[in-house]
Amino acid sequence: MRRLTVAVERFPIAGAFTISRGSRTEAVVVTARIADDAVGAAGWGECVPYPRYGESIEGVAAAIEAQADAIAAGLTRVELMERMKAGAARNALDCALLDFEAKALGRPAWKIAGLSQPTPATTAYTLSLGTPESMEEAARKAAARPLLKVKLGGEGDPARIAAVRRGAPDSRLIVDANEAWRAETIEANLDACLAAGVGLIEQPLPAGEDALLGQIARPIPICADESLHDRAGLAQLAGRYDAINIKLDKTGGLTEAVMLAHAARARGLALMVGCMVGTSLAMAPAMLLASFADYVDLDGPLLLARDRAPGLLFEGSTIHPPEPALWG
């Protein structure tokens, strides 16, 4: 019989991770592990509860534990999607079920998910929000990385993005405002990003207040993050966004994420595969989507002072697919 165990783990962040909504010095993750001694297999998955979406560590752990009887009875990933709403708790269980299936069948997870074999990819590296001076210094230290993701915060963003460009003159830049821009500042911020050669802007306006994006010129592609969780929200993006950020903690697992990727491509949207700040276990399933993506942003382990072992192999900004000892 399959057994479910749930754990809460804490991993220190190297320094601090700061966005427009605040700063953190540790990543708190919840893991789900499914094991069956009869078949000699175990699988696991990791999620990062996010207060912005009404999630807490305790609530997500409890939501996962509530599925113990269903897991023991043989719950499938398709049935899981019907039982639980999209979000972090379902993500941990979906990924654990897929890993368990891969181990039990002796088949790689990418084959079970109907995907192509993952290959190494270039991930963005995130620069936290700070003063223009501190961000320029951080950019200078990261200037050898080919793709930087710059966290912005509203007032003063033109100076921040100009400073980052000075610090990293040759890197490709994407920016993430985390909903911090407003109608009265968006055009000036767009102009500053255009002058700095930014290639993509992520979630400039608050979710639910982004209709303006369909009424102004978008000289740089705009990517939805907080405004999109799963396929149910795709239609609302029409005319406002040019790309979407797929995060497994939003979609509620890889199963929905794959379907979302196909549906978004059919609508002509570019794709980013992104992450919360988690360990290699959270990045591993997302790596199966890298071949879909125009942008890969799976740098969570690079932001930690300590990753779990075994973890993913990073060579600079190149992230390698997971080995079965980790996941899949």
Coordinates of C-alpha atoms in Angstrom, one line a residue:
M1 CA 0.0 0.0 0.0
R2 CA 1.3 3.5 -0.8
R3 CA 2.2 5.7 2.1
L4 CA 2.3 9.5 2.1
T5 CA 4.6 11.5 4.3
V6 CA 4.9 15.2 4.4
A7 CA 7.8 17.3 5.6
V8 CA 8.6 21.0 6.1
E9 CA 12.3 22.0 5.3
R10 CA 14.2 25.2 5.6
F11 CA 17.1 26.2 3.4
P12 CA 19.1 29.5 3.9
I13 CA 19.3 32.0 1.1
A14 CA 22.7 33.4 0.2
G15 CA 22.2 36.9 1.6
A16 CA 18.6 38.0 1.0
F17 CA 16.1 37.7 -1.8
T18 CA 14.2 40.9 -2.2
I19 CA 11.2 41.8 -4.5
S20 CA 8.6 44.5 -4.4
R21 CA 6.6 42.6 -1.8
G22 CA 9.4 42.1 0.7
S23 CA 12.6 40.3 1.6
R24 CA 13.5 36.8 2.7
T25 CA 16.6 35.1 4.1
E26 CA 15.4 31.5 3.9
A27 CA 13.4 29.3 1.6
V28 CA 10.7 27.2 3.4
V29 CA 9.5 24.3 1.3
V30 CA 7.0 21.4 1.8
T31 CA 7.8 18.0 0.4
A32 CA 5.5 15.0 -0.3
R33 CA 6.9 11.5 -0.4
I34 CA 5.0 8.5 -1.7
A35 CA 6.4 5.1 -1.0
D36 CA 5.2 1.5 -1.5
D37 CA 7.3 -1.3 -0.1
A38 CA 5.4 -3.9 -2.1
V39 CA 6.8 -2.5 -5.4
G40 CA 10.0 -1.2 -3.9
A41 CA 9.5 2.4 -5.2
A42 CA 9.3 5.9 -3.7
G43 CA 8.8 9.3 -5.3
W44 CA 8.7 12.8 -4.0
G45 CA 7.9 16.4 -4.9
E46 CA 8.6 19.8 -3.5
C47 CA 6.5 23.0 -3.4
V48 CA 6.9 26.5 -2.1
P49 CA 3.7 27.9 -0.5
Y50 CA 3.2 31.6 -1.5
P51 CA 1.3 34.1 0.7
R52 CA 0.5 36.2 -2.3
Y53 CA -1.9 33.4 -3.3
G54 CA -3.3 32.9 0.1
E55 CA -1.0 30.0 1.0
S56 CA 0.8 29.2 4.2
I57 CA 3.2 26.5 5.2
E58 CA 0.8 25.0 7.6
G59 CA -2.2 25.1 5.3
V60 CA -0.3 23.6 2.4
A61 CA 1.1 20.8 4.5
A62 CA -2.3 20.0 5.9
A63 CA -3.8 20.0 2.4
I64 CA -1.3 17.4 1.3
E65 CA -1.8 15.3 4.3
A66 CA -5.5 15.3 3.7
Q67 CA -4.9 13.2 0.6
A68 CA -3.2 10.3 2.4
D69 CA -6.2 8.0 2.2
A70 CA -6.7 8.7 -1.5
I71 CA -3.0 8.1 -2.2
A72 CA -3.2 4.8 -0.3
A73 CA -6.2 3.9 -2.5
G74 CA -4.2 4.5 -5.7
L75 CA -5.0 8.1 -6.6
T76 CA -3.8 9.0 -10.1
R77 CA -2.5 12.3 -11.3
V78 CA -5.7 12.9 -13.4
E79 CA -7.8 12.2 -10.4
L80 CA -5.7 14.5 -8.3
M81 CA -6.5 17.4 -10.6
E82 CA -10.2 16.8 -10.0
R83 CA -9.8 16.6 -6.2
M84 CA -7.5 19.6 -5.6
K85 CA -7.3 23.1 -6.9
A86 CA -4.2 24.4 -8.6
G87 CA -1.5 25.5 -6.3
A88 CA 1.5 24.5 -4.2
A89 CA -0.1 21.5 -2.4
R90 CA -1.2 19.9 -5.6
N91 CA 2.1 20.5 -7.2
A92 CA 4.0 18.6 -4.5
L93 CA 1.6 15.6 -4.9
D94 CA 1.5 15.7 -8.7
C95 CA 5.3 15.6 -8.9
A96 CA 5.6 13.0 -6.2
L97 CA 3.1 10.8 -8.1
L98 CA 5.0 11.2 -11.4
D99 CA 8.3 10.4 -9.7
F100 CA 6.8 7.4 -8.0
E101 CA 5.4 6.1 -11.3
A102 CA 8.7 6.6 -13.0
K103 CA 10.5 4.6 -10.3
A104 CA 7.9 1.9 -10.2
L105 CA 7.9 1.4 -13.9
G106 CA 11.6 1.9 -14.5
R107 CA 10.7 4.5 -17.1
P108 CA 11.9 8.2 -17.2
A109 CA 9.3 10.7 -16.1
W110 CA 9.7 12.7 -19.4
K111 CA 8.5 9.6 -21.3
I112 CA 5.5 9.1 -19.0
A113 CA 4.6 12.8 -19.4
G114 CA 4.7 12.5 -23.2
L115 CA 7.6 15.0 -23.5
S116 CA 11.0 14.9 -25.3
Q117 CA 14.1 14.0 -23.4
P118 CA 15.3 17.1 -21.5
T119 CA 18.7 18.6 -22.5
P120 CA 20.8 21.3 -20.7
A121 CA 19.4 24.8 -20.8
T122 CA 20.5 28.3 -20.0
T123 CA 18.8 29.7 -16.9
A124 CA 18.3 33.3 -16.0
Y125 CA 20.0 34.5 -12.8
T126 CA 18.0 36.8 -10.6
L127 CA 19.2 40.1 -9.2
S128 CA 17.2 41.2 -6.1
L129 CA 15.6 44.6 -5.8
G130 CA 17.8 47.2 -4.2
T131 CA 19.2 50.7 -4.7
P132 CA 20.6 51.5 -8.1
E133 CA 24.1 51.4 -6.6
S134 CA 23.7 47.9 -5.0
M135 CA 22.0 46.5 -8.1
E136 CA 24.8 47.8 -10.4
E137 CA 27.3 46.1 -8.2
A138 CA 25.3 42.9 -8.2
A139 CA 25.1 43.1 -12.0
R140 CA 28.8 43.6 -12.3
K141 CA 29.4 40.5 -10.2
A142 CA 27.0 38.5 -12.5
A143 CA 28.1 40.1 -15.8
A144 CA 29.5 36.9 -17.1
R145 CA 26.1 35.3 -17.0
P146 CA 24.3 35.4 -20.4
L147 CA 20.8 36.1 -19.0
L148 CA 19.9 38.2 -16.0
K149 CA 16.4 38.6 -14.4
V150 CA 16.1 42.0 -12.7
K151 CA 13.7 42.5 -9.9
L152 CA 12.1 46.0 -9.9
G153 CA 9.9 47.7 -7.4
G154 CA 8.1 50.8 -8.8
E155 CA 9.4 54.2 -7.9
G156 CA 13.0 54.7 -9.1
D157 CA 12.9 51.8 -11.5
P158 CA 14.4 53.7 -14.5
A159 CA 17.5 54.4 -12.4
R160 CA 17.7 50.8 -11.3
I161 CA 17.5 49.3 -14.8
A162 CA 20.0 51.8 -16.2
A163 CA 22.4 50.9 -13.4
V164 CA 22.0 47.2 -14.1
R165 CA 22.8 47.8 -17.7
R166 CA 26.0 49.7 -16.8
G167 CA 27.0 46.8 -14.5
A168 CA 26.3 44.1 -17.1
P169 CA 26.7 45.6 -20.6
D170 CA 26.6 42.3 -22.5
S171 CA 24.0 40.2 -20.7
R172 CA 20.5 39.8 -22.0
L173 CA 18.0 41.3 -19.5
I174 CA 14.5 40.5 -18.5
V175 CA 12.8 42.5 -15.7
D176 CA 10.1 41.5 -13.2
A177 CA 8.1 44.2 -11.5
N178 CA 6.0 41.8 -9.4
E179 CA 2.9 44.0 -9.9
A180 CA 4.7 47.2 -8.7
W181 CA 4.1 49.5 -11.6
R182 CA 1.1 51.8 -12.0
A183 CA -0.8 53.4 -14.9
E184 CA 1.0 56.8 -14.3
T185 CA 4.5 55.2 -14.4
I186 CA 4.3 52.4 -16.9
E187 CA 5.2 54.3 -20.0
A188 CA 8.2 55.9 -18.5
N189 CA 9.3 52.6 -17.2
L190 CA 8.8 51.0 -20.6
D191 CA 10.9 53.7 -22.2
A192 CA 13.7 53.1 -19.6
C193 CA 13.6 49.3 -20.3
L194 CA 13.7 49.9 -24.0
A195 CA 16.7 52.2 -23.7
A196 CA 18.5 49.4 -21.6
G197 CA 17.7 46.8 -24.3
V198 CA 15.4 44.7 -22.1
G199 CA 14.0 41.7 -23.9
L200 CA 11.0 40.9 -21.7
I201 CA 9.0 42.5 -19.0
E202 CA 7.2 40.3 -16.4
Q203 CA 4.0 41.3 -14.6
P204 CA 4.3 45.1 -14.6
L205 CA 0.8 45.8 -13.3
P206 CA -1.3 44.2 -10.5
A207 CA -3.3 41.1 -11.6
G208 CA -6.9 42.3 -12.1
E209 CA -5.7 45.8 -13.0
D210 CA -3.9 45.0 -16.2
A211 CA -6.5 45.9 -18.8
L212 CA -4.3 49.0 -19.6
L213 CA -1.8 46.6 -21.2
G214 CA -4.3 46.1 -24.1
Q215 CA -4.6 49.9 -24.6
I216 CA -1.0 51.0 -24.8
A217 CA 1.9 50.3 -27.2
R218 CA 4.0 47.3 -26.0
P219 CA 7.5 47.9 -27.5
I220 CA 8.8 45.1 -25.4
P221 CA 6.9 41.8 -24.9
I222 CA 5.0 41.6 -21.7
C223 CA 4.8 38.3 -19.7
A224 CA 2.0 37.3 -17.4
D225 CA 3.0 35.8 -14.0
E226 CA 0.6 36.6 -11.2
S227 CA -2.2 37.2 -13.8
L228 CA -2.1 33.5 -14.9
H229 CA -2.1 30.3 -13.0
D230 CA -3.5 27.6 -15.3
R231 CA -5.4 27.1 -18.5
A232 CA -8.6 28.5 -17.1
G233 CA -7.1 32.0 -17.2
L234 CA -5.6 32.0 -20.7
A235 CA -8.6 33.7 -22.4
Q236 CA -8.4 36.7 -20.1
L237 CA -4.8 37.5 -21.4
A238 CA -5.8 38.1 -25.0
G239 CA -4.6 41.5 -26.2
R240 CA -2.7 42.2 -23.0
Y241 CA 0.2 39.8 -22.8
D242 CA 2.7 38.3 -25.2
A243 CA 4.1 35.6 -23.0
I244 CA 3.3 33.6 -19.9
N245 CA 5.4 32.4 -17.0
I246 CA 4.6 28.8 -16.2
K247 CA 5.4 27.9 -12.6
L248 CA 4.5 24.4 -11.2
D249 CA 3.5 25.9 -7.9
K250 CA 0.9 27.9 -9.7
T251 CA -0.4 25.3 -12.2
G252 CA -0.5 22.7 -9.4
G253 CA 2.0 20.3 -10.9
L254 CA 3.7 19.2 -14.1
T255 CA 0.5 17.5 -15.4
E256 CA -1.4 20.8 -15.8
A257 CA 1.8 22.7 -16.8
V258 CA 2.3 20.5 -19.9
M259 CA -1.3 21.1 -21.0
L260 CA -1.0 24.8 -20.3
A261 CA 2.2 25.0 -22.4
H262 CA 0.5 23.4 -25.4
A263 CA -2.6 25.6 -25.0
A264 CA -0.5 28.8 -24.7
R265 CA 1.6 27.9 -27.8
A266 CA -1.7 27.4 -29.7
R267 CA -2.6 31.0 -28.8
G268 CA 0.8 32.3 -30.1
L269 CA 2.1 33.1 -26.6
A270 CA 5.8 32.9 -25.8
L271 CA 6.7 30.8 -22.8
M272 CA 8.9 31.2 -19.7
V273 CA 9.3 28.3 -17.3
G274 CA 9.9 29.8 -13.9
C275 CA 10.1 28.9 -10.2
M276 CA 9.8 30.1 -6.7
V277 CA 12.9 30.1 -4.5
G278 CA 13.2 26.4 -3.8
T279 CA 15.7 23.5 -4.0
S280 CA 16.8 21.3 -6.9
L281 CA 13.9 19.0 -6.2
A282 CA 11.4 21.8 -7.2
M283 CA 13.4 22.6 -10.3
A284 CA 13.8 19.0 -11.5
P285 CA 10.2 18.5 -12.9
A286 CA 10.2 22.0 -14.4
M287 CA 13.3 21.1 -16.4
L288 CA 11.1 18.8 -18.4
L289 CA 9.4 21.9 -19.8
A290 CA 12.6 23.7 -20.8
S291 CA 12.4 22.5 -24.4
F292 CA 9.0 24.4 -24.7
A293 CA 10.4 27.6 -23.3
D294 CA 11.7 30.7 -24.9
Y295 CA 13.1 31.7 -21.4
V296 CA 14.2 29.4 -18.6
D297 CA 14.2 30.8 -15.1
L298 CA 15.1 27.9 -12.8
D299 CA 17.8 29.5 -10.7
G300 CA 16.3 28.8 -7.3
P301 CA 19.2 26.6 -6.1
L302 CA 21.7 29.2 -7.2
L303 CA 20.2 31.7 -4.8
L304 CA 20.5 29.3 -1.8
A305 CA 23.4 29.1 0.6
R306 CA 22.8 25.3 0.7
D307 CA 20.9 23.1 -1.8
R308 CA 19.7 19.6 -1.1
A309 CA 22.0 16.6 -2.1
P310 CA 22.0 15.2 -4.6
G311 CA 21.0 18.3 -6.5
L312 CA 20.9 19.5 -10.1
L313 CA 24.2 20.1 -11.8
F314 CA 24.8 23.8 -12.6
E315 CA 27.8 24.9 -14.7
G316 CA 27.6 28.7 -14.6
S317 CA 24.1 29.4 -15.9
T318 CA 23.8 26.1 -17.6
I319 CA 21.4 23.8 -15.8
H320 CA 21.5 20.1 -16.5
P321 CA 18.5 17.7 -16.5
P322 CA 17.9 15.8 -13.2
E323 CA 19.4 12.4 -12.5
P324 CA 17.0 9.7 -11.3
A325 CA 18.6 9.8 -7.8
L326 CA 17.1 13.3 -7.4
W327 CA 13.8 13.0 -9.4
G328 CA 12.3 11.4 -12.4

